[in-house]
Amino acid sequence: MKTHARAVVIGGGVVGVSTLYHLAKLGFTDSVLLERKELTSGSTWHAAGLLPLFNLSYSVGQLHKYSVGFYPTLEAETELNVGFRNVSNIRLARTKDRMDEYRYYAGVARTIGVDVNFLTPEEVKAIWPLCEIDGVIGAIQHPADGYIQPADLTQALARGARNRGATIYRQTTVTAITQLPSGEWKVTTDQGEITCEHVVSCTGNFARRTGAMVGLDVPVIPVEHQYIVTEAHPEIQARKAAGLPEMGVLRESDSSWYMREEAGGLLLGPYEVGAPACYVDGPDPQSEYELFQEDLDRLGPYIETAIARVPAFGEVGVKKVYNGAIAYTPDGSPIVGPAPGLKNFWLNEGHSFGVTAAGGAGWQLAHWIVDGEPTLDMMGVDPRRFGPYAGRGYLKEKNEEAYAKVFTVHYPDEERTAARPLRRFPCHDRMAALGAVFGSVYGWERPAWFAPKGYALSEADLGKPDVLLNENHPEGAPGEPVREKWSFRRSNYFPIVGAECRHVHEKVGLLEMSAFAKFEVTGPGAEGWLDSLFTNKVPTAVGKVSLTYLLTEKGGVRAEFTVYREAPQRFYLVSAGALERHDHDYLIKALPTDGSVRIDKITTAHGVFVLAGPKSRELLSRVTDADLSNAAFPWLTGQTIDIGAAQVKALRVNFVGELGWEIHHPIEMQNYIFDKLFAAGADLDLKPFGIKAMDSLRLEKSYKLIPRELSIEYAALESGLSRFLSMKKPCGFRGKEGLLAWREQGFANQAVTLEVKGVTDADARGSEPIWLGDELVGRATSGGYGFRVEKSLALAMVRPDLAALGTELEITILGERYKCVVIADSPFDPENNALRGV
Ligand SMILES: Cc1cc2nc3c(=O)[nH]c(=O)nc-3n(C[C@H](O)[C@H](O)[C@H](O)COP(=O)(O)OP(=O)(O)OC[C@H]3O[C@@H](n4cnc5c(N)ncnc54)[C@H](O)[C@@H]3O)c2cc1C
């Protein structure tokens, strides 16, 4: 066995072999793959081989698209047939909400270049004559979709990798992985040791075991998944004999199953409620080609709906039931990217549609390893999107839920209930008493909006016949009224959020943002290091606050931080709550090795209240003796002040565009401060507001978010960040040269704010296509209604020649085209007078 390699890939399923193939293709030809048994002997051999292009995630959608385009090319390259059957894929809809999901998805698909057709029930019947169409109101079809033979695909990838110089060792089990003082990795196997620069973990159901070798708690636990293959059916055989085309893959989303032809019979795969997590502590060390005992009782209700839809399915006997482990993560998307805290250790794990995703995931991960960055925005699959809260117990509950909800309607405001409420801030119950309807981010409970006292959905709303499975009527706590109806359109909370926005604008509101990620950077080297890393100049004076960015080497945007200089050698950094682990990982991996800088993650030590609105100064001055005047406490500065007996950091910044302060306080004093503010604010009409109102308020200021308007796919200058890029700093900043080179090549996009005309019940949400005539010229990145300016708004990336103010374009929202016009950024208060308090 080799003793050295550039990269070692662990795991010979379709994902590992694709990773090896793409590493070799990008020049890492001396890479090695280690497989404990035989290639495909994990989950890959028994996969049904479907290649669904459908995915609402921008990242995952592009991985799938790459795979479906790439796999058919393998035969010409390797002379191995991968069994690709381009039979197309039909997804049925029985409700209006499902059709809205498809319309929304069609926009995402259009922006990433995936073809989708809409079909009438009659057209479905013409393609799938064995399918009854009662109750079907429409369908979508992916003409490029189909299925493949997973084992043949893996063998072709393996041959392609070997042809490019890579080596595969089978019957070789990795038993230990250690990092050497040189930074290289030593991979120990039962056949010897290999030293390498990079390790890539692609170990499927063993992901947590492999992670444990290097101290990682990988958020992957599989769930049991079954599919049934029937005996041959005479009608299908007759179709074959007549030379008719295969009927393609059929998905009855509203009954949660897929079906396709298989060897003259049918194959049915339900995603059922109640499928248990499996291999919770990993498979048996000897496990290979393993299946579990089938559980037909669990499948019973799904078999019934399948027979009703395709009676032929019930007319033939069951030939075989496959019950295998399918890897899951809490949100159902895979884990592709760098391992947190470990240099040159990479994860390509947690694949539930691994046959579909393997091509794209191997391709992007290889770019990440070889070039330092992927070429696509991979935030949707980044391993660091989960924090340490995602432990074993959480994963069991969440992954079972993710599996059971594969086919539910994925509303943009969908909130799932498993493993909640897990992380609560001290004021949670006080917020609940004020009517908070909570959402969840990074495991935290966070008020999304506030239902007025006694507010509940009416019986008429709840009883609508169109609502299937009660999925868009999430229950609150037992006995609580149902207060929220999820929708792709303006939902029941729309006017209530509007009232919250207007209240902040006219009076004063309090937003709980304790989930913000917070880091303290200290030491004699802190200033110089931050200055050389971040785009904007680090505040030179104590008490100053600045907004700054961390770029990729190419000049795209990786992270955003608010930096408050608290003391000469102490900086307080704040970033998005959901990106805590992501941002922390970039900071610690960039730390100087001379010990001159220290970073402490202090997220949970501090709560944050955003106090905003014209009366915020008057209110705050009632509980503090600090001078809050513009002269003593200007915009973009911070001070340590007292609120009664509690000492807090008050920063005069906010994301809503009104006069206000962020009050960063010791978490254990949160309720004390909460009570003080609400007591002092009663006659000023202080009211809480939620994250939905914040999102509307920030849109009206054209404030940008990662990973929407800001992403590694867009140069910081395309995203309109020029005023935060200090090009003249002598120390430069990470990504400056790349950004200049990018500018030299020319930009393909420009961030703009759009006013959308004529919408009445649905605003843009992000990912809608933007047109000039019939030419696709951009995509929305965010959207919503601005209640202060009374306009439907979208933030978008468009072709730079179309970014001039007044340019008229069109946007597709849920299948309808609307006129939209490029307007000046910050439609609300472009001069920032409210923020400045003038
Ligand atoms: C019933 C069923 C149907 C499915 N149908 C589809 C489908 O239609 N379409 C689709 O896209 N997906 C489908 N899937 C999912 C798909 O099977 C998986 O997502 C995919 O196979 C995952 O591939 P992988 O390479 O990540 O994992 P695996 O195939 O499990 O490979 C991991 C490999 O790592 C090896 N390994 C682990 N630890 C070590 C170690 N220490 N040293 C060396 N080697 C190690 C294992 O032996 C194993 O071979 C289905 C799954 C099930 C259960």
PDB file of C-alpha atoms in Angstrom, residues 207-389:
ATOM      1  CA  ALA A 207     -20.116   9.127   9.459  1.00  0.00           C
ATOM      2  CA  ARG A 208     -20.322   9.593  13.218  1.00  0.00           C
ATOM      3  CA  ARG A 209     -17.785   6.822  13.846  1.00  0.00           C
ATOM      4  CA  THR A 210     -15.333   8.396  11.422  1.00  0.00           C
ATOM      5  CA  GLY A 211     -15.953  11.819  12.918  1.00  0.00           C
ATOM      6  CA  ALA A 212     -15.284  10.499  16.405  1.00  0.00           C
ATOM      7  CA  MET A 213     -11.764   9.489  15.272  1.00  0.00           C
ATOM      8  CA  VAL A 214     -10.946  13.207  15.020  1.00  0.00           C
ATOM      9  CA  GLY A 215     -13.240  14.482  17.769  1.00  0.00           C
ATOM     10  CA  LEU A 216     -16.100  15.567  15.504  1.00  0.00           C
ATOM     11  CA  ASP A 217     -19.764  15.129  16.345  1.00  0.00           C
ATOM     12  CA  VAL A 218     -21.022  14.722  12.756  1.00  0.00           C
ATOM     13  CA  PRO A 219     -24.756  15.582  12.551  1.00  0.00           C
ATOM     14  CA  VAL A 220     -25.724  12.466  10.586  1.00  0.00           C
ATOM     15  CA  ILE A 221     -27.934   9.601  11.757  1.00  0.00           C
ATOM     16  CA  PRO A 222     -29.611   7.348   9.190  1.00  0.00           C
ATOM     17  CA  VAL A 223     -33.281   6.444   9.033  1.00  0.00           C
ATOM     18  CA  GLU A 224     -34.819   3.237   7.692  1.00  0.00           C
ATOM     19  CA  HIS A 225     -36.148   3.566   4.152  1.00  0.00           C
ATOM     20  CA  GLN A 226     -38.055   0.888   2.269  1.00  0.00           C
ATOM     21  CA  TYR A 227     -39.158   0.267  -1.243  1.00  0.00           C
ATOM     22  CA  ILE A 228     -41.231  -2.518  -2.710  1.00  0.00           C
ATOM     23  CA  VAL A 229     -40.680  -4.234  -6.043  1.00  0.00           C
ATOM     24  CA  THR A 230     -43.612  -6.146  -7.540  1.00  0.00           C
ATOM     25  CA  GLU A 231     -43.800  -9.085  -9.887  1.00  0.00           C
ATOM     26  CA  ALA A 232     -44.166  -8.249 -13.555  1.00  0.00           C
ATOM     27  CA  HIS A 233     -47.533  -6.800 -14.600  1.00  0.00           C
ATOM     28  CA  PRO A 234     -49.064  -7.951 -17.900  1.00  0.00           C
ATOM     29  CA  GLU A 235     -49.986  -4.429 -18.926  1.00  0.00           C
ATOM     30  CA  ILE A 236     -46.459  -3.165 -18.436  1.00  0.00           C
ATOM     31  CA  GLN A 237     -45.081  -6.175 -20.258  1.00  0.00           C
ATOM     32  CA  ALA A 238     -47.521  -5.531 -23.084  1.00  0.00           C
ATOM     33  CA  ARG A 239     -46.366  -1.912 -23.285  1.00  0.00           C
ATOM     34  CA  LYS A 240     -42.788  -3.110 -23.502  1.00  0.00           C
ATOM     35  CA  ALA A 241     -43.618  -5.661 -26.165  1.00  0.00           C
ATOM     36  CA  ALA A 242     -45.370  -2.930 -28.137  1.00  0.00           C
ATOM     37  CA  GLY A 243     -42.229  -0.799 -27.952  1.00  0.00           C
ATOM     38  CA  LEU A 244     -43.947   1.919 -25.920  1.00  0.00           C
ATOM     39  CA  PRO A 245     -41.738   4.164 -23.817  1.00  0.00           C
ATOM     40  CA  GLU A 246     -41.293   3.616 -20.093  1.00  0.00           C
ATOM     41  CA  MET A 247     -43.846   5.650 -18.151  1.00  0.00           C
ATOM     42  CA  GLY A 248     -41.201   7.436 -16.135  1.00  0.00           C
ATOM     43  CA  VAL A 249     -40.915   8.167 -12.451  1.00  0.00           C
ATOM     44  CA  LEU A 250     -44.204   9.155 -10.794  1.00  0.00           C
ATOM     45  CA  ARG A 251     -44.294  11.046  -7.557  1.00  0.00           C
ATOM     46  CA  GLU A 252     -47.522  11.429  -5.612  1.00  0.00           C
ATOM     47  CA  SER A 253     -46.188  14.168  -3.363  1.00  0.00           C
ATOM     48  CA  ASP A 254     -49.413  14.594  -1.404  1.00  0.00           C
ATOM     49  CA  SER A 255     -49.354  10.915  -0.458  1.00  0.00           C
ATOM     50  CA  SER A 256     -45.579  10.828   0.065  1.00  0.00           C
ATOM     51  CA  TRP A 257     -44.312   8.170  -2.356  1.00  0.00           C
ATOM     52  CA  TYR A 258     -42.507   7.574  -5.643  1.00  0.00           C
ATOM     53  CA  MET A 259     -43.096   4.856  -8.217  1.00  0.00           C
ATOM     54  CA  ARG A 260     -41.434   3.661 -11.384  1.00  0.00           C
ATOM     55  CA  GLU A 261     -41.306   0.636 -13.635  1.00  0.00           C
ATOM     56  CA  GLU A 262     -38.848  -2.061 -12.630  1.00  0.00           C
ATOM     57  CA  ALA A 263     -38.241  -5.176 -14.723  1.00  0.00           C
ATOM     58  CA  GLY A 264     -41.799  -5.302 -16.059  1.00  0.00           C
ATOM     59  CA  GLY A 265     -43.283  -4.650 -12.618  1.00  0.00           C
ATOM     60  CA  LEU A 266     -43.462  -1.588 -10.384  1.00  0.00           C
ATOM     61  CA  LEU A 267     -41.264  -0.154  -7.671  1.00  0.00           C
ATOM     62  CA  LEU A 268     -42.910   1.854  -4.873  1.00  0.00           C
ATOM     63  CA  GLY A 269     -40.952   3.906  -2.325  1.00  0.00           C
ATOM     64  CA  PRO A 270     -42.917   5.675   0.419  1.00  0.00           C
ATOM     65  CA  TYR A 271     -41.494   8.265   2.805  1.00  0.00           C
ATOM     66  CA  GLU A 272     -43.551   7.279   5.768  1.00  0.00           C
ATOM     67  CA  VAL A 273     -44.216   8.869   9.117  1.00  0.00           C
ATOM     68  CA  GLY A 274     -42.763   6.689  11.868  1.00  0.00           C
ATOM     69  CA  ALA A 275     -39.685   5.343  10.073  1.00  0.00           C
ATOM     70  CA  PRO A 276     -37.146   4.910  12.878  1.00  0.00           C
ATOM     71  CA  ALA A 277     -33.608   6.211  13.086  1.00  0.00           C
ATOM     72  CA  CYS A 278     -31.146   3.347  12.687  1.00  0.00           C
ATOM     73  CA  TYR A 279     -27.424   2.714  13.181  1.00  0.00           C
ATOM     74  CA  VAL A 280     -27.665   5.416  15.849  1.00  0.00           C
ATOM     75  CA  ASP A 281     -24.233   4.477  17.130  1.00  0.00           C
ATOM     76  CA  GLY A 282     -23.022   3.183  13.780  1.00  0.00           C
ATOM     77  CA  PRO A 283     -23.428  -0.141  11.961  1.00  0.00           C
ATOM     78  CA  ASP A 284     -21.829  -3.344  13.113  1.00  0.00           C
ATOM     79  CA  PRO A 285     -18.116  -3.336  12.212  1.00  0.00           C
ATOM     80  CA  GLN A 286     -18.714  -6.343   9.959  1.00  0.00           C
ATOM     81  CA  SER A 287     -21.802  -4.902   8.239  1.00  0.00           C
ATOM     82  CA  GLU A 288     -21.868  -5.063   4.431  1.00  0.00           C
ATOM     83  CA  TYR A 289     -24.690  -5.219   1.895  1.00  0.00           C
ATOM     84  CA  GLU A 290     -26.959  -5.012   4.919  1.00  0.00           C
ATOM     85  CA  LEU A 291     -30.753  -4.789   4.830  1.00  0.00           C
ATOM     86  CA  PHE A 292     -33.184  -4.658   7.744  1.00  0.00           C
ATOM     87  CA  GLN A 293     -36.293  -6.705   8.327  1.00  0.00           C
ATOM     88  CA  GLU A 294     -39.089  -5.243   6.217  1.00  0.00           C
ATOM     89  CA  ASP A 295     -42.022  -3.565   7.985  1.00  0.00           C
ATOM     90  CA  LEU A 296     -45.040  -3.734   5.691  1.00  0.00           C
ATOM     91  CA  ASP A 297     -47.439  -2.586   8.429  1.00  0.00           C
ATOM     92  CA  ARG A 298     -45.720   0.772   8.459  1.00  0.00           C
ATOM     93  CA  LEU A 299     -46.140   0.976   4.711  1.00  0.00           C
ATOM     94  CA  GLY A 300     -49.826  -0.047   4.772  1.00  0.00           C
ATOM     95  CA  PRO A 301     -51.445   3.398   4.440  1.00  0.00           C
ATOM     96  CA  TYR A 302     -49.044   4.346   1.667  1.00  0.00           C
ATOM     97  CA  ILE A 303     -49.666   1.123  -0.241  1.00  0.00           C
ATOM     98  CA  GLU A 304     -53.383   1.911  -0.082  1.00  0.00           C
ATOM     99  CA  THR A 305     -52.949   5.357  -1.632  1.00  0.00           C
ATOM    100  CA  ALA A 306     -50.604   3.891  -4.242  1.00  0.00           C
ATOM    101  CA  ILE A 307     -53.220   1.288  -5.245  1.00  0.00           C
ATOM    102  CA  ALA A 308     -55.883   3.987  -5.464  1.00  0.00           C
ATOM    103  CA  ARG A 309     -53.657   6.053  -7.740  1.00  0.00           C
ATOM    104  CA  VAL A 310     -52.166   3.153  -9.748  1.00  0.00           C
ATOM    105  CA  PRO A 311     -54.525   0.152  -9.393  1.00  0.00           C
ATOM    106  CA  ALA A 312     -52.060  -2.041 -11.311  1.00  0.00           C
ATOM    107  CA  PHE A 313     -49.775  -1.888  -8.296  1.00  0.00           C
ATOM    108  CA  GLY A 314     -52.303  -3.914  -6.293  1.00  0.00           C
ATOM    109  CA  GLU A 315     -52.859  -6.458  -9.046  1.00  0.00           C
ATOM    110  CA  VAL A 316     -49.514  -8.232  -8.801  1.00  0.00           C
ATOM    111  CA  GLY A 317     -47.606  -9.832  -5.957  1.00  0.00           C
ATOM    112  CA  VAL A 318     -44.692  -8.351  -4.035  1.00  0.00           C
ATOM    113  CA  LYS A 319     -41.378  -9.707  -5.302  1.00  0.00           C
ATOM    114  CA  LYS A 320     -39.054  -8.086  -2.766  1.00  0.00           C
ATOM    115  CA  VAL A 321     -39.002  -5.374  -0.106  1.00  0.00           C
ATOM    116  CA  TYR A 322     -35.776  -3.497   0.475  1.00  0.00           C
ATOM    117  CA  ASN A 323     -35.386  -1.873   3.869  1.00  0.00           C
ATOM    118  CA  GLY A 324     -32.057  -0.077   4.107  1.00  0.00           C
ATOM    119  CA  ALA A 325     -30.360   2.746   5.944  1.00  0.00           C
ATOM    120  CA  ILE A 326     -30.562   6.164   4.352  1.00  0.00           C
ATOM    121  CA  ALA A 327     -28.300   8.815   5.874  1.00  0.00           C
ATOM    122  CA  TYR A 328     -30.058  11.923   7.182  1.00  0.00           C
ATOM    123  CA  THR A 329     -29.283  15.317   8.636  1.00  0.00           C
ATOM    124  CA  PRO A 330     -31.694  17.560  10.579  1.00  0.00           C
ATOM    125  CA  ASP A 331     -32.722  19.508   7.457  1.00  0.00           C
ATOM    126  CA  GLY A 332     -32.435  16.635   4.998  1.00  0.00           C
ATOM    127  CA  SER A 333     -29.642  18.238   2.944  1.00  0.00           C
ATOM    128  CA  PRO A 334     -26.173  16.669   2.900  1.00  0.00           C
ATOM    129  CA  ILE A 335     -23.029  17.838   4.657  1.00  0.00           C
ATOM    130  CA  VAL A 336     -20.443  18.885   2.092  1.00  0.00           C
ATOM    131  CA  GLY A 337     -17.433  21.015   2.962  1.00  0.00           C
ATOM    132  CA  PRO A 338     -14.757  21.649   5.568  1.00  0.00           C
ATOM    133  CA  ALA A 339     -15.012  20.070   9.004  1.00  0.00           C
ATOM    134  CA  PRO A 340     -15.277  22.754  11.680  1.00  0.00           C
ATOM    135  CA  GLY A 341     -12.093  23.344  13.607  1.00  0.00           C
ATOM    136  CA  LEU A 342      -9.898  20.967  11.586  1.00  0.00           C
ATOM    137  CA  LYS A 343      -7.645  22.088   8.763  1.00  0.00           C
ATOM    138  CA  ASN A 344      -7.777  19.970   5.605  1.00  0.00           C
ATOM    139  CA  PHE A 345     -10.369  17.554   6.957  1.00  0.00           C
ATOM    140  CA  TRP A 346     -13.415  17.446   4.707  1.00  0.00           C
ATOM    141  CA  LEU A 347     -16.885  15.958   4.960  1.00  0.00           C
ATOM    142  CA  ASN A 348     -19.075  14.579   2.176  1.00  0.00           C
ATOM    143  CA  GLU A 349     -21.646  12.891   4.367  1.00  0.00           C
ATOM    144  CA  GLY A 350     -25.328  12.773   5.267  1.00  0.00           C
ATOM    145  CA  HIS A 351     -26.575  12.053   1.752  1.00  0.00           C
ATOM    146  CA  SER A 352     -30.203  10.979   1.569  1.00  0.00           C
ATOM    147  CA  PHE A 353     -30.299  11.415  -2.223  1.00  0.00           C
ATOM    148  CA  GLY A 354     -26.693  10.385  -2.520  1.00  0.00           C
ATOM    149  CA  VAL A 355     -26.887   8.773  -5.924  1.00  0.00           C
ATOM    150  CA  THR A 356     -28.345  11.998  -7.267  1.00  0.00           C
ATOM    151  CA  ALA A 357     -26.040  14.338  -5.378  1.00  0.00           C
ATOM    152  CA  ALA A 358     -22.775  12.372  -5.632  1.00  0.00           C
ATOM    153  CA  GLY A 359     -21.666  13.868  -8.939  1.00  0.00           C
ATOM    154  CA  GLY A 360     -22.253  17.480  -7.947  1.00  0.00           C
ATOM    155  CA  ALA A 361     -21.057  17.058  -4.375  1.00  0.00           C
ATOM    156  CA  GLY A 362     -17.816  15.387  -5.507  1.00  0.00           C
ATOM    157  CA  TRP A 363     -17.294  18.105  -8.094  1.00  0.00           C
ATOM    158  CA  GLN A 364     -17.782  21.054  -5.744  1.00  0.00           C
ATOM    159  CA  LEU A 365     -15.907  19.495  -2.849  1.00  0.00           C
ATOM    160  CA  ALA A 366     -12.955  18.749  -5.131  1.00  0.00           C
ATOM    161  CA  HIS A 367     -12.901  22.431  -6.145  1.00  0.00           C
ATOM    162  CA  TRP A 368     -13.016  23.423  -2.498  1.00  0.00           C
ATOM    163  CA  ILE A 369     -10.074  21.137  -1.664  1.00  0.00           C
ATOM    164  CA  VAL A 370      -7.957  21.872  -4.721  1.00  0.00           C
ATOM    165  CA  ASP A 371      -8.721  25.585  -5.261  1.00  0.00           C
ATOM    166  CA  GLY A 372      -9.614  26.631  -1.713  1.00  0.00           C
ATOM    167  CA  GLU A 373     -13.244  27.493  -2.580  1.00  0.00           C
ATOM    168  CA  PRO A 374     -16.137  25.847  -4.400  1.00  0.00           C
ATOM    169  CA  THR A 375     -17.450  27.604  -7.492  1.00  0.00           C
ATOM    170  CA  LEU A 376     -21.072  27.595  -6.291  1.00  0.00           C
ATOM    171  CA  ASP A 377     -22.667  28.951  -3.159  1.00  0.00           C
ATOM    172  CA  MET A 378     -22.658  25.886  -0.909  1.00  0.00           C
ATOM    173  CA  MET A 379     -24.187  27.445   2.205  1.00  0.00           C
ATOM    174  CA  GLY A 380     -27.176  25.113   1.939  1.00  0.00           C
ATOM    175  CA  VAL A 381     -24.935  22.084   2.426  1.00  0.00           C
ATOM    176  CA  ASP A 382     -22.127  23.579   4.515  1.00  0.00           C
ATOM    177  CA  PRO A 383     -21.308  21.263   7.464  1.00  0.00           C
ATOM    178  CA  ARG A 384     -21.049  24.304   9.732  1.00  0.00           C
ATOM    179  CA  ARG A 385     -24.734  25.191   9.381  1.00  0.00           C
ATOM    180  CA  PHE A 386     -25.351  23.026  12.463  1.00  0.00           C
ATOM    181  CA  GLY A 387     -23.804  23.826  15.827  1.00  0.00           C
ATOM    182  CA  PRO A 388     -22.813  21.708  18.795  1.00  0.00           C
ATOM    183  CA  TYR A 389     -26.457  21.647  19.888  1.00  0.00           C
TER     184      TYR A 389
END
